[in-house]
C-alpha cells in the first residue's frame, strides 16, 4: 500500500555514495550559483513570437485544458483573432518565472503569495489547422513522417503506442476520430479562483463563436507533502533537457546547463521547429510550423493501491530469491521501478535508502548509468532509464555504451500536472492520474520513439536474456528481469508487472507561433516546405512539397524532381557531392567530402533569407518578399506531376 508520509533515512552508506559521486550529502550547503550569462547570449529567452509553455513552461499550481471543436469557420477565425493578445509568449513567461524564482529563493523555498498570473496557450490539431485554413496543412505526407503521425492522430496509432486492452481508444474520454478535436486551449494560474473565472469567460467566448467544448480537463498540484509529486508519491518532472539558446551553459563545459552539471544542452530545433537540430537534420515541415512545437496531451489514470500492492507482491518474490534485503519495504522496490526515491534522489547515487536532496541541488549531476550497464543498481526496466537511458545504453551486452550526445535527439519537454484528489486509504474511489503534456519538434523521432522503441518494448535495452521488460510505471505490462550480482556474474529474477496506468484519452496537436496564428485568423496558411538555416541535406534526404521535391540523391547531386521522380533541375554534382547546406546567411551550397564547395546559389550575405520548396512547383530563396534564387519546376497538374 502507498505511504502517506515519507521517511527520510540519512544512512551513512548513502551519504558516502553521494559524496563519492560529487553530490552534497543531506544537510550540506549548496554551491553558490555561477555568474549569469548575458541575455544576448540566450536569444530564445526574449522571443516574443513563440508561445511560452514550450521552452519557459507555465508551471502553475492550477491548470485547465479545453478541447474544442469549431462548427463555423468564420466564427473560429474571429475568435482566434480576439484570443491572440491573450496568448502568453516565451519572453513574458520567462521574465515572470525569473522574478518568481528569485522571490521564492528569498523566502527560502516558499512561494511568494503576492505574485499571481494567468497564462494562456493554444494548440491546433491537423483537423483544426485544416478547418481554419480551408486546405490541407501538408502539401505531401511521406510514409513514416511526423506529418503522417500528426495527420493520423494517437488513436489511429494506439497499437504502436501501447494503448491496447484497457487503454484502447474505444474506452477513451477524448481523442477518437469521432470527437473531432480542433484545438486545445490551455489555461494555467497560481490562483484557482482566477482560473475558474478565466475558464468561464473563454467558454462563453467559444460559444459565441459557434464552437463547442468537447472535453474539459482540470489539473492541480497535489497538496501538502505531495506537492510536486504524482499520485504514486514520486517527485515528478525532475529531468528536463537543457535548451541551447535558452538555458545558460556551464562555462566549464559549454555542453551542460549552468548549475545543473547533469543536464545536457540540446539544440533548440529538437523542441522548436526552425532552429538547428541534432546533426543539423532537416525538419522537412511546412513554413507554418516554424517557431512552433508538436503538443502531445494524454490523460493517464493511476490505480494507486493496485500499483503499490504489486510492488509489495514483487518484493516478496525478490526476498524469496535472495535478490532483495530481508528488511526492505515496498518503497525499496518501488524506487527501483521508478529509478528514484519518492523525494527525487536517484537510486543510482543513493541505493541504500532515501535521501531528500538539498534545496537547489542538481540530483542528476552524476547520473548517467555508465557504471551500471548490467542494471544491478538501477534496473534496466526502471522508468527513468527506459525513457532516457543517458550514457548507460549499450547496443548489445559487452559493447561500449552509446555516447549520451546520441540520445539528445530523443529528448522531450514535459509539462504534466496531476488531476484528481490524492489517494487516502478508506476514502471513496475517485478519478485520479496524470495529465501528461509534452513538447517536441518530431512526433515520430521523439515521443513515439520513446513510447514504442523504449518504454513499451520488452526487449529494450536489446540483446538481454531474459528480456528487461516494459516500463513498470507507464508501460503496457510484461514479465521483467530483475538482475542482481551473483558469484557467477549476474542472475535474473522474473517479476510480472501488470498495467496500473491506463490511457483515457490522447490528442496530437501543434502549438504554432504567434505569426502563424495571426495568419490563420485571416484564413492563410503557408504550407511550402521550409529549409531552415543550419540544415544539412545528406544522401536520401527529401523535402516533399507534393508537386515537386528537393532531394539530395545517393549519387551526390542536389536535384529538384516532380511528383513522379523525374528530374527538373540539377546542381550537376553527381559523383562528387557529399552534402548540401543552407547557411545562416542565405546561401545554398553543395560540398565535397573534404568541404570544398562544388556548387552555390550565390546568395550569401543575406541573413534572414528563407529557402522554400513550394507546392506551386518551384524552389526559391527569398528575403523580405524578394526572390534571390529560383529553380522553376512544372506547374501543379501539368503532365508528369501528381
XYZ file of C-alpha atoms in Angstrom:
642
model
C 0.000 0.000 0.000
C 1.234 3.558 -0.611
C 2.753 5.528 2.178
C 1.271 8.852 3.256
C 4.413 10.218 4.862
C 7.949 9.998 3.510
C 10.547 8.511 5.826
C 13.935 10.154 5.414
C 16.879 7.869 6.201
C 20.207 9.608 6.462
C 22.170 6.410 6.011
C 25.925 6.553 6.256
C 26.315 4.395 3.158
C 24.005 6.688 1.235
C 25.864 9.826 2.293
C 29.181 8.231 1.393
C 27.891 7.240 -2.026
C 26.602 10.748 -2.612
C 29.909 12.270 -1.561
C 31.868 9.969 -3.848
C 29.612 10.954 -6.749
C 30.125 14.657 -6.118
C 26.593 15.243 -4.763
C 26.157 17.137 -1.469
C 25.081 14.916 1.407
C 21.975 15.771 3.403
C 22.466 18.954 5.376
C 25.263 20.202 3.126
C 25.208 23.709 1.749
C 24.514 24.013 -1.955
C 27.235 25.653 -4.015
C 26.826 29.298 -4.949
C 25.388 29.783 -8.441
C 27.794 30.563 -11.254
C 27.780 34.044 -12.804
C 24.765 34.701 -15.007
C 25.096 34.548 -18.767
C 24.250 37.718 -20.682
C 20.757 37.749 -22.158
C 22.246 38.498 -25.586
C 23.796 35.028 -25.497
C 20.368 33.490 -24.844
C 18.166 34.932 -27.604
C 15.323 32.465 -27.093
C 14.573 33.924 -23.667
C 13.387 37.185 -25.232
C 11.398 35.624 -28.078
C 8.003 37.306 -28.457
C 6.839 35.162 -31.397
C 6.745 31.734 -29.739
C 4.271 30.514 -27.135
C 5.534 30.419 -23.583
C 4.771 26.888 -22.400
C 7.182 25.270 -24.866
C 10.546 26.445 -23.541
C 9.775 28.554 -20.447
C 6.916 26.481 -19.030
C 3.730 27.773 -17.417
C 4.459 25.745 -14.230
C 1.355 26.788 -12.313
C -0.472 25.056 -9.433
C -3.764 25.041 -11.334
C -4.436 24.285 -14.987
C -7.362 23.606 -17.279
C -7.367 22.293 -20.836
C -10.424 22.892 -23.023
C -10.696 20.594 -26.043
C -12.589 22.499 -28.709
C -14.459 21.756 -31.948
C -15.163 24.531 -34.484
C -18.589 24.449 -36.131
C -18.238 27.738 -38.011
C -15.051 28.733 -39.864
C -15.749 32.462 -39.818
C -16.625 32.375 -36.144
C -13.487 30.362 -35.343
C -11.232 32.797 -37.186
C -12.840 35.747 -35.399
C -12.405 34.010 -32.031
C -8.743 33.324 -32.802
C -8.134 36.947 -33.738
C -9.602 38.122 -30.433
C -7.614 35.498 -28.488
C -4.221 36.487 -29.924
C -3.462 39.346 -27.463
C -4.033 36.963 -24.535
C -1.592 34.272 -25.658
C 1.480 34.112 -23.419
C 4.840 34.431 -25.147
C 8.197 32.928 -24.231
C 9.513 36.360 -23.234
C 6.586 37.041 -20.867
C 6.692 33.656 -19.183
C 10.499 33.646 -18.873
C 10.547 37.104 -17.298
C 7.842 36.244 -14.762
C 9.394 32.862 -13.899
C 12.745 34.530 -13.197
C 11.150 37.050 -10.833
C 9.062 34.348 -9.161
C 12.107 32.120 -8.625
C 14.112 34.998 -7.178
C 11.312 35.828 -4.743
C 10.953 32.158 -3.817
C 14.677 31.906 -3.069
C 14.439 34.946 -0.768
C 11.634 33.174 1.090
C 13.780 30.037 1.471
C 11.748 27.916 -0.923
C 8.273 29.216 -0.062
C 6.184 30.514 -2.970
C 5.543 34.283 -2.872
C 1.858 34.951 -2.206
C 1.826 38.383 -3.830
C 2.813 37.181 -7.313
C -0.008 35.731 -9.380
C -0.532 35.428 -13.110
C -2.741 33.695 -15.655
C -1.125 32.069 -18.712
C -2.883 31.177 -21.945
C -1.738 28.822 -24.709
C -3.307 27.422 -27.864
C -2.530 24.406 -29.989
C -4.336 23.059 -33.052
C -4.831 19.562 -34.368
C -4.378 18.584 -38.010
C -8.136 18.928 -38.465
C -8.119 22.287 -36.688
C -5.400 23.721 -38.912
C -7.210 22.464 -41.993
C -10.525 23.912 -40.842
C -9.116 27.380 -40.171
C -7.072 27.450 -43.390
C -9.610 25.556 -45.511
C -6.819 23.499 -47.035
C -4.556 20.605 -46.101
C -1.756 21.751 -43.780
C 0.730 19.472 -45.593
C 1.414 19.528 -49.341
C 2.517 15.884 -49.026
C 2.523 13.272 -46.266
C 5.537 10.946 -46.650
C 5.167 7.489 -45.126
C 6.762 7.239 -41.690
C 6.995 11.003 -41.248
C 5.879 13.239 -38.404
C 3.370 14.718 -40.847
C 1.801 11.272 -41.154
C 1.712 10.761 -37.362
C 0.165 14.205 -36.830
C -2.462 13.644 -39.512
C -3.375 10.181 -38.201
C -3.521 11.134 -34.516
C -2.787 8.923 -31.487
C -5.998 6.863 -31.659
C -5.016 5.510 -35.088
C -1.542 4.714 -33.753
C -2.679 3.166 -30.464
C -1.059 -0.205 -31.123
C 2.300 1.433 -31.742
C 1.999 3.463 -28.526
C 0.969 0.534 -26.331
C -2.604 1.811 -25.962
C -4.239 -1.590 -26.080
C -6.565 -3.579 -23.815
C -7.957 -1.339 -21.082
C -6.079 1.603 -22.657
C -7.545 1.144 -26.148
C -9.253 4.160 -27.791
C -12.678 2.501 -27.540
C -12.751 3.493 -23.854
C -11.208 6.966 -24.231
C -12.916 10.101 -22.958
C -11.495 12.187 -25.812
C -9.227 11.941 -28.834
C -11.052 9.409 -31.003
C -11.857 10.118 -34.627
C -15.477 10.710 -33.681
C -14.523 13.578 -31.343
C -13.240 15.975 -33.956
C -10.969 17.927 -31.601
C -9.750 21.040 -33.432
C -7.994 22.997 -30.686
C -6.557 22.664 -27.202
C -6.837 25.841 -25.125
C -4.515 25.728 -22.109
C -5.141 27.992 -19.129
C -2.816 27.984 -16.102
C -2.811 30.119 -12.969
C -1.427 30.448 -9.463
C -4.913 31.150 -8.102
C -7.749 28.622 -8.518
C -10.421 31.339 -8.387
C -8.777 33.337 -11.142
C -8.550 30.214 -13.284
C -12.238 29.415 -12.743
C -13.211 32.904 -13.905
C -10.992 32.609 -16.974
C -12.443 29.216 -17.924
C -15.985 30.597 -17.724
C -15.052 33.628 -19.815
C -13.392 31.545 -22.525
C -16.280 29.086 -22.668
C -18.659 31.965 -23.267
C -16.404 33.368 -25.996
C -16.217 29.979 -27.704
C -19.981 29.558 -27.557
C -20.479 32.982 -29.149
C -18.074 31.938 -31.920
C -20.120 28.831 -32.672
C -17.535 26.471 -31.154
C -18.120 23.569 -28.779
C -16.075 22.471 -25.781
C -15.889 18.696 -26.210
C -13.992 17.984 -23.001
C -12.656 19.889 -20.015
C -9.594 18.557 -18.200
C -8.617 20.165 -14.903
C -5.311 19.631 -13.161
C -3.746 20.806 -9.925
C -0.586 20.370 -7.899
C -1.110 17.854 -5.105
C -1.333 19.352 -1.585
C 0.911 19.125 1.452
C 3.846 16.721 1.418
C 2.821 15.506 -2.032
C 3.381 18.921 -3.599
C 5.330 18.438 -6.830
C 4.692 14.674 -6.755
C 2.449 12.469 -8.871
C -0.168 10.180 -7.314
C 2.158 7.201 -6.728
C 4.080 9.564 -4.439
C 7.184 10.346 -6.504
C 8.561 13.799 -7.272
C 7.794 14.441 -10.938
C 9.299 16.286 -13.921
C 12.796 16.355 -12.425
C 14.816 15.557 -15.514
C 14.157 18.127 -18.239
C 16.537 18.756 -21.140
C 18.526 21.957 -21.332
C 17.859 24.016 -24.467
C 20.710 25.704 -26.293
C 19.985 29.414 -26.666
C 17.527 29.379 -23.769
C 19.359 27.805 -20.820
C 22.691 29.253 -19.742
C 25.663 26.964 -20.484
C 28.138 25.946 -17.802
C 31.353 27.886 -18.574
C 33.407 24.863 -17.567
C 31.846 22.529 -20.126
C 29.808 24.501 -22.631
C 27.670 21.386 -23.124
C 25.693 21.312 -19.882
C 23.362 23.735 -18.112
C 24.835 26.206 -15.642
C 24.169 24.925 -12.122
C 22.902 21.582 -13.443
C 26.019 19.642 -14.496
C 23.987 16.503 -15.221
C 21.764 18.221 -17.774
C 22.998 18.323 -21.355
C 22.219 21.273 -23.623
C 20.186 20.053 -26.591
C 19.862 22.046 -29.839
C 16.682 24.123 -29.758
C 15.430 22.608 -33.011
C 14.562 19.406 -31.165
C 11.740 21.300 -29.449
C 11.109 24.402 -31.549
C 10.806 23.980 -35.324
C 13.099 26.286 -37.289
C 16.226 26.029 -35.176
C 19.257 23.793 -35.592
C 18.656 20.130 -34.800
C 20.998 17.387 -33.641
C 23.212 16.557 -36.617
C 21.766 19.568 -38.487
C 18.970 17.348 -39.759
C 16.186 18.834 -41.915
C 12.794 19.310 -40.276
C 11.011 18.718 -43.628
C 7.962 20.621 -42.345
C 5.896 23.452 -43.835
C 6.649 27.107 -43.187
C 3.631 27.390 -40.863
C 5.412 25.097 -38.401
C 8.416 27.401 -37.970
C 8.510 28.732 -34.415
C 6.125 26.088 -33.104
C 6.173 22.665 -31.490
C 4.148 19.451 -31.579
C 1.963 19.114 -28.494
C 1.090 15.703 -27.027
C -1.734 15.523 -24.468
C -2.561 12.246 -22.665
C -4.900 11.581 -19.755
C -3.316 8.781 -17.703
C -5.441 7.269 -14.918
C -3.466 5.840 -11.991
C -4.576 2.896 -9.835
C -2.565 3.866 -6.773
C -3.400 0.984 -4.367
C -3.070 -1.562 -7.173
C 0.392 -0.307 -8.134
C 1.631 -0.375 -4.549
C 0.095 -3.806 -3.889
C 2.011 -5.063 -6.918
C 5.246 -3.581 -5.571
C 4.700 -5.478 -2.310
C 3.970 -8.763 -4.096
C 7.003 -8.472 -6.357
C 9.194 -7.537 -3.381
C 8.139 -10.775 -1.678
C 9.292 -12.701 -4.753
C 12.655 -10.908 -4.681
C 13.145 -11.664 -0.997
C 12.352 -15.299 -1.617
C 15.055 -15.458 -4.290
C 17.525 -13.532 -2.125
C 17.665 -10.582 -4.536
C 16.271 -8.042 -2.032
C 17.310 -7.235 1.546
C 15.236 -9.003 4.200
C 14.312 -5.711 5.842
C 13.319 -3.854 2.664
C 9.830 -2.401 2.384
C 7.715 -1.821 -0.730
C 9.365 1.601 -1.153
C 12.675 -0.173 -1.842
C 11.335 -1.920 -4.949
C 9.068 0.973 -5.965
C 12.133 3.237 -6.055
C 13.804 0.755 -8.411
C 10.698 0.591 -10.588
C 10.840 4.374 -10.965
C 14.623 4.776 -10.722
C 14.293 7.392 -7.970
C 13.250 7.560 -4.366
C 9.983 9.453 -3.743
C 11.893 12.647 -2.881
C 13.701 12.632 -6.225
C 17.156 11.280 -5.394
C 18.229 8.648 -7.935
C 18.691 5.078 -6.744
C 21.939 5.140 -8.753
C 23.581 7.587 -6.341
C 21.671 6.625 -3.202
C 20.957 2.891 -3.330
C 20.704 2.125 0.394
C 17.836 4.412 1.410
C 16.095 7.656 0.613
C 17.924 10.958 0.944
C 15.989 14.199 0.495
C 18.009 16.479 -1.834
C 19.332 19.791 -0.568
C 17.330 22.764 -1.958
C 18.905 23.831 -5.237
C 20.879 20.588 -5.598
C 21.157 19.010 -9.040
C 20.322 15.425 -8.108
C 21.063 14.253 -11.632
C 24.592 15.661 -11.694
C 26.359 12.288 -11.573
C 23.526 10.271 -13.131
C 24.227 8.560 -16.447
C 24.220 4.797 -15.668
C 27.636 4.340 -17.336
C 28.871 2.325 -14.348
C 25.728 0.180 -14.089
C 25.380 -1.374 -17.531
C 24.019 -4.615 -16.037
C 21.261 -2.807 -14.151
C 22.310 -4.138 -10.755
C 21.653 -0.800 -9.017
C 19.072 0.833 -11.272
C 17.209 -1.952 -13.094
C 17.200 -1.835 -16.872
C 13.388 -1.650 -16.744
C 13.331 1.404 -14.415
C 11.056 4.181 -15.670
C 13.720 6.897 -15.814
C 16.088 4.515 -17.596
C 13.540 3.334 -20.168
C 12.573 6.916 -21.039
C 16.101 8.350 -21.033
C 18.946 5.781 -20.880
C 21.604 8.516 -20.782
C 25.117 7.060 -21.078
C 24.031 3.626 -19.873
C 22.726 2.303 -23.180
C 24.666 -0.443 -24.934
C 23.647 -1.736 -28.381
C 24.369 -5.262 -27.093
C 25.842 -6.787 -23.915
C 29.593 -6.328 -23.829
C 29.550 -3.454 -26.319
C 30.658 0.088 -25.343
C 27.877 2.436 -24.220
C 26.290 4.789 -26.725
C 27.540 8.374 -26.091
C 24.980 10.479 -24.230
C 25.035 13.056 -27.053
C 23.480 10.469 -29.367
C 20.414 10.381 -27.116
C 19.836 14.154 -27.403
C 17.518 13.837 -30.406
C 15.126 11.671 -28.339
C 14.514 14.179 -25.537
C 11.122 15.782 -24.936
C 9.987 18.659 -22.723
C 7.279 17.585 -20.245
C 4.632 19.900 -18.790
C 2.360 17.426 -16.994
C 0.179 18.019 -13.947
C -1.846 15.643 -11.714
C -5.621 15.503 -11.747
C -7.957 14.212 -9.052
C -7.596 14.061 -5.256
C -4.674 12.332 -3.503
C -5.237 8.696 -2.590
C -6.270 8.114 1.031
C -6.823 4.557 2.307
C -10.503 4.007 3.035
C -11.667 7.041 1.025
C -14.304 6.736 -1.680
C -13.000 5.790 -5.143
C -12.149 8.800 -7.310
C -10.673 9.558 -10.711
C -7.027 10.460 -10.363
C -3.968 10.397 -12.525
C -1.531 12.461 -14.529
C -2.289 14.819 -17.379
C 0.781 14.098 -19.499
C 1.828 17.000 -21.716
C 4.953 17.154 -23.852
C 6.505 19.395 -26.490
C 8.809 18.147 -29.251
C 9.664 19.026 -32.855
C 9.381 15.455 -34.138
C 6.474 13.250 -33.064
C 7.943 10.118 -34.614
C 11.580 10.582 -33.612
C 10.888 11.757 -30.080
C 7.581 10.974 -28.339
C 6.638 7.927 -30.406
C 10.194 6.589 -30.430
C 10.349 6.702 -26.629
C 6.923 5.087 -26.260
C 7.307 2.357 -28.885
C 11.020 1.607 -29.005
C 11.924 2.153 -25.363
C 9.122 2.268 -22.759
C 6.782 -0.350 -24.228
C 9.494 -2.525 -25.753
C 10.217 -5.513 -23.501
C 13.429 -6.101 -25.478
C 14.965 -2.724 -24.645
C 17.861 -2.496 -23.934
C 18.390 -5.108 -26.661
C 20.151 -8.443 -26.596
C 19.360 -9.387 -22.993
C 18.333 -12.885 -21.922
C 15.891 -12.769 -20.271
C 14.481 -9.559 -21.702
C 14.363 -6.490 -19.392
C 10.588 -5.988 -19.737
C 8.436 -2.919 -20.304
C 8.364 0.221 -18.165
C 6.661 -0.815 -14.865
C 5.222 2.679 -14.367
C 3.676 3.660 -17.718
C 4.288 0.523 -19.804
C 1.741 -1.934 -21.145
C 2.729 -4.694 -18.709
C 5.059 -7.668 -19.160
C 7.394 -10.070 -17.373
C 10.542 -8.239 -16.305
C 14.040 -9.357 -15.373
C 15.357 -8.024 -12.064
C 19.105 -8.552 -12.390
C 21.425 -8.758 -9.398
C 25.047 -9.809 -8.869
C 25.854 -13.433 -8.126
C 29.066 -15.446 -7.701
C 28.785 -16.463 -11.358
C 28.237 -12.910 -12.597
C 24.569 -11.970 -12.864
C 21.294 -13.653 -12.018
C 17.789 -12.628 -13.034
C 14.607 -12.947 -11.007
C 11.483 -12.799 -13.142
C 8.812 -10.373 -11.967
C 5.441 -9.790 -13.628
C 4.378 -6.157 -13.880
C 0.765 -5.543 -14.774
C -0.674 -2.275 -16.030
C -1.825 0.186 -13.377
C -1.627 3.361 -15.503
C -4.404 3.451 -18.072
C -4.728 5.807 -21.050
C -8.131 7.529 -21.025
C -7.628 9.978 -23.879
C -4.947 11.398 -26.153
C -4.527 14.195 -28.687
C -1.771 15.238 -31.086
C -1.804 18.998 -31.609
C 0.636 21.704 -32.692
C 1.485 24.889 -30.794
C 2.026 27.448 -33.587
C 3.958 30.684 -33.440
C 2.064 33.931 -32.957
C 2.682 34.976 -36.627
C 1.242 31.671 -37.860
C -1.836 32.095 -35.668
C -2.264 35.657 -36.902
C -2.171 34.396 -40.487
C -4.679 31.642 -39.668
C -7.069 34.207 -38.187
C -7.035 35.797 -41.643
C -7.515 32.424 -43.337
C -3.923 31.967 -44.573
C -1.533 29.060 -44.073
C 1.867 28.840 -45.803
C 2.369 25.139 -46.477
C 5.567 25.467 -48.524
C 8.283 23.197 -47.139
C 10.921 25.323 -45.408
C 14.625 24.512 -45.202
C 15.910 26.281 -42.115
C 19.360 27.914 -41.798
C 21.951 25.472 -40.499
C 20.295 22.498 -42.214
C 22.455 19.877 -43.925
C 20.993 17.554 -46.566
C 22.660 14.173 -46.948
C 22.140 11.238 -49.278
C 18.464 10.334 -49.450
C 17.118 13.453 -47.708
C 13.962 14.594 -49.482
C 11.853 17.697 -48.948
C 8.485 16.851 -50.463
C 6.106 19.658 -51.459
C 3.794 17.365 -53.397
C 4.194 18.723 -56.911
C 7.990 18.968 -56.536
C 10.686 17.558 -54.261
C 14.113 18.931 -53.420
C 16.338 15.901 -52.936
C 19.977 15.132 -52.283
C 20.294 11.847 -54.092
C 22.536 8.879 -53.387
C 24.807 9.902 -56.245
C 25.749 13.196 -54.588
C 23.583 15.538 -56.662
C 21.080 18.126 -55.431
C 18.022 17.826 -57.654
C 14.502 19.156 -57.996
C 12.098 16.410 -59.062
C 8.449 16.318 -59.999
C 5.938 14.179 -58.148
C 6.827 11.148 -60.257
C 10.547 11.428 -59.566
C 11.590 12.972 -62.886
C 14.466 15.443 -62.577
C 13.536 19.030 -63.408
C 16.799 20.647 -62.276
C 20.197 19.513 -61.068
C 23.161 21.178 -59.372
C 25.396 18.992 -61.571
C 27.383 17.489 -58.693
C 26.646 13.797 -59.298
C 29.550 11.579 -58.296
C 31.238 14.294 -56.209
C 28.747 15.791 -53.735
C 28.801 14.720 -50.091
C 26.088 17.036 -48.722
C 24.119 20.222 -49.356
C 23.898 23.035 -46.804
C 21.742 26.097 -46.289
C 23.759 28.643 -44.333
C 22.647 31.271 -41.855
C 23.394 33.996 -44.382
C 21.126 32.581 -47.071
C 23.445 30.552 -49.289
C 22.643 27.066 -50.579
C 25.759 25.064 -51.418
C 26.843 21.537 -52.341
C 30.135 20.275 -50.861
C 32.629 17.530 -51.429
C 33.628 15.229 -48.595
C 36.667 17.441 -47.916
C 34.426 20.508 -47.509
C 35.219 22.087 -50.852
C 32.274 23.899 -52.461
C 31.118 22.330 -55.727
C 28.058 24.481 -56.390
C 26.489 27.602 -54.895
C 23.272 29.586 -55.220
C 25.480 32.697 -54.874
C 23.072 34.285 -52.399
C 25.411 34.615 -49.417
C 25.394 37.640 -47.135
C 21.593 37.658 -46.887
C 20.892 36.902 -43.242
C 17.225 36.137 -42.753
C 16.769 34.670 -46.235
C 14.481 31.628 -46.479
C 14.720 28.522 -48.652
C 11.291 27.188 -49.628
C 10.124 24.250 -51.719
C 6.684 25.373 -52.836
C 3.607 23.373 -53.826
C 3.263 25.829 -56.701
C 6.104 23.864 -58.299
C 9.449 25.532 -57.614
C 12.264 26.022 -55.097
C 13.206 29.560 -54.075
C 15.410 31.565 -51.754
C 13.525 34.705 -50.709
C 14.154 37.647 -48.417
C 11.589 40.281 -47.450
C 9.408 39.358 -50.403
C 12.255 39.472 -52.944
C 13.326 36.347 -54.834
C 17.093 35.845 -54.640
C 17.252 32.439 -56.342
C 14.685 30.269 -58.062
C 14.581 26.888 -59.725
C 11.373 26.613 -61.752
C 9.622 23.282 -61.860
C 6.416 22.260 -63.556
C 3.061 23.776 -62.847
C 0.945 21.638 -60.495
C -1.356 19.457 -62.560
C 0.876 19.640 -65.631
C 1.821 16.350 -67.302
C 4.306 14.399 -65.202
C 3.201 15.880 -61.873
C 0.843 14.444 -59.326
